Amino acid sequence: MFSKIMVPVDLAHQDKLTKSLECAAELARHFDIPVVYAGVTGTAPGVTGHTPEEFTRHLAEFAAAQGESAGISTAHHAIISHDPRVELDAKLVRAAEEIGADLIVLEGHVPNVLDHFLPSDGGIVAKLAKATVMVVRN
């Protein structure tokens, strides 16, 4: 049914990704397909890396650890952006197309009043992506 899963990850908030990571791993085992962990970073130093290269190393280590702990095939895809907050959704959709992911599993949030004024990343990705999008609420 699916051939490759992409999971967007925010390395600064790994503790809030539990449900989407578990869901993606379970689907990967069920369909015997790989998971690609995609992360977006800026060019300026941040908490997840002082350079894009350092961020990419951290993302690669994260993907390898997920693969080992879940017993699945994994890869990573680092995305460099000049303005990650503004470009995040479009960059994730483009990444899914580039890596050939036909399923995107991402962590959602509990709906709140701000959702009436600001669209969620999951909603925008679902609207724009050609792939199936599963938003896993925490």
Short mmCIF file of C-alpha atoms in Angstrom, two decimals:
data_model
loop_
_atom_site.label_atom_id
_atom_site.label_comp_id
_atom_site.label_asym_id
_atom_site.label_seq_id
_atom_site.Cartn_x
_atom_site.Cartn_y
_atom_site.Cartn_z
CA MET A 1 0.00 0.00 0.00
CA PHE A 2 2.81 2.42 0.91
CA SER A 3 6.46 2.33 -0.13
CA LYS A 4 8.18 5.02 1.97
CA ILE A 5 7.25 7.05 5.04
CA MET A 6 8.51 10.54 5.80
CA VAL A 7 8.35 11.78 9.39
CA PRO A 8 9.04 15.47 9.99
CA VAL A 9 11.01 15.89 13.21
CA ASP A 10 11.95 18.86 15.33
CA LEU A 11 15.12 17.77 17.07
CA ALA A 12 14.65 20.46 19.71
CA HIS A 13 11.35 18.84 20.76
CA GLN A 14 11.98 15.11 20.41
CA ASP A 15 10.07 14.41 23.62
CA LYS A 16 6.86 15.67 21.97
CA LEU A 17 7.11 13.33 18.97
CA THR A 18 6.47 10.04 20.76
CA LYS A 19 3.16 9.13 19.16
CA SER A 20 4.12 9.97 15.58
CA LEU A 21 7.45 8.13 15.92
CA GLU A 22 5.73 5.03 17.32
CA CYS A 23 3.01 5.17 14.66
CA ALA A 24 5.52 5.51 11.81
CA ALA A 25 7.64 2.66 13.17
CA GLU A 26 4.60 0.40 13.47
CA LEU A 27 3.53 1.20 9.90
CA ALA A 28 7.09 0.65 8.65
CA ARG A 29 7.19 -2.79 10.27
CA HIS A 30 3.72 -3.66 8.97
CA PHE A 31 4.45 -2.68 5.37
CA ASP A 32 8.19 -3.52 5.54
CA ILE A 33 9.15 -0.07 4.26
CA PRO A 34 11.74 2.55 5.27
CA VAL A 35 11.17 5.69 7.29
CA VAL A 36 12.93 8.92 6.36
CA TYR A 37 13.18 11.46 9.18
CA ALA A 38 13.12 14.98 7.73
CA GLY A 39 14.23 18.03 9.66
CA VAL A 40 14.27 21.69 8.72
CA THR A 41 16.97 24.05 9.99
CA GLY A 42 18.11 27.55 9.31
CA THR A 43 21.57 28.73 8.41
CA ALA A 44 22.04 30.53 11.74
CA PRO A 45 23.27 28.66 14.83
CA GLY A 46 20.50 27.07 16.86
CA VAL A 47 19.86 24.60 19.66
CA THR A 48 19.98 21.65 17.25
CA GLY A 49 23.27 22.62 15.63
CA HIS A 50 25.65 25.50 15.15
CA THR A 51 25.84 24.86 11.41
CA PRO A 52 23.65 23.05 8.88
CA GLU A 53 26.32 20.31 8.76
CA GLU A 54 26.13 19.81 12.52
CA PHE A 55 22.33 19.72 12.33
CA THR A 56 22.58 17.08 9.59
CA ARG A 57 24.86 14.95 11.79
CA HIS A 58 22.40 15.19 14.69
CA LEU A 59 19.53 14.23 12.37
CA ALA A 60 21.51 11.26 11.03
CA GLU A 61 22.23 10.09 14.59
CA PHE A 62 18.54 10.47 15.47
CA ALA A 63 17.47 8.42 12.44
CA ALA A 64 20.01 5.69 13.20
CA ALA A 65 18.87 5.50 16.83
CA GLN A 66 15.22 5.27 15.77
CA GLY A 67 16.04 2.48 13.34
CA GLU A 68 17.96 0.52 15.94
CA SER A 69 15.37 0.88 18.69
CA ALA A 70 12.37 0.17 16.44
CA GLY A 71 13.99 -2.46 14.25
CA ILE A 72 13.24 -0.62 11.01
CA SER A 73 15.15 0.73 8.03
CA THR A 74 15.71 4.47 8.36
CA ALA A 75 17.30 7.41 6.61
CA HIS A 76 17.45 11.14 7.15
CA HIS A 77 16.80 14.19 5.00
CA ALA A 78 18.07 17.56 6.21
CA ILE A 79 16.39 20.63 4.77
CA ILE A 80 18.16 23.97 4.90
CA SER A 81 15.95 27.06 4.92
CA HIS A 82 16.62 30.77 5.12
CA ASP A 83 13.49 31.20 7.24
CA PRO A 84 12.35 27.85 8.67
CA ARG A 85 9.18 29.19 10.33
CA VAL A 86 7.89 30.74 7.12
CA GLU A 87 9.06 28.03 4.71
CA LEU A 88 8.50 24.95 6.90
CA ASP A 89 5.36 23.52 5.31
CA ALA A 90 6.39 24.08 1.69
CA LYS A 91 9.85 22.67 2.38
CA LEU A 92 8.37 19.52 3.96
CA VAL A 93 6.01 18.97 1.03
CA ARG A 94 8.88 19.41 -1.43
CA ALA A 95 11.05 17.03 0.59
CA ALA A 96 8.37 14.34 0.51
CA GLU A 97 8.28 14.59 -3.27
CA GLU A 98 12.09 14.57 -3.56
CA ILE A 99 12.51 11.42 -1.46
CA GLY A 100 9.50 9.65 -2.96
CA ALA A 101 7.50 9.37 0.25
CA ASP A 102 3.91 8.35 -0.30
CA LEU A 103 2.98 8.64 3.39
CA ILE A 104 3.80 11.51 5.74
CA VAL A 105 3.30 10.86 9.46
CA LEU A 106 3.53 13.93 11.62
CA GLU A 107 2.80 14.88 15.20
CA GLY A 108 -0.22 17.10 15.67
CA HIS A 109 -1.41 19.09 18.61
CA VAL A 110 -4.60 19.30 20.60
CA PRO A 111 -6.79 21.87 18.83
CA ASN A 112 -7.14 25.20 20.59
CA VAL A 113 -8.51 28.68 20.02
CA LEU A 114 -5.46 29.76 17.97
CA ASP A 115 -6.47 27.25 15.30
CA HIS A 116 -9.26 29.65 14.34
CA PHE A 117 -6.68 32.28 13.41
CA LEU A 118 -3.52 30.38 12.46
CA PRO A 119 -3.49 27.23 10.36
CA SER A 120 -1.67 24.19 11.73
CA ASP A 121 1.42 22.82 10.02
CA GLY A 122 -0.27 19.43 9.72
CA GLY A 123 -3.28 20.96 8.02
CA ILE A 124 -1.17 22.89 5.54
CA VAL A 125 1.00 19.87 4.73
CA ALA A 126 -2.13 17.74 4.25
CA LYS A 127 -3.58 20.37 1.94
CA LEU A 128 -0.46 20.75 -0.20
CA ALA A 129 1.07 17.26 -0.28
CA LYS A 130 0.46 14.69 -2.98
CA ALA A 131 1.25 11.96 -0.44
CA THR A 132 -1.17 10.63 2.15
CA VAL A 133 -0.78 12.61 5.38
CA MET A 134 -1.46 11.15 8.81
CA VAL A 135 -1.58 13.67 11.63
CA VAL A 136 -1.16 11.87 14.94
CA ARG A 137 -2.58 13.82 17.87
CA ASN A 138 -0.68 13.69 21.11
#
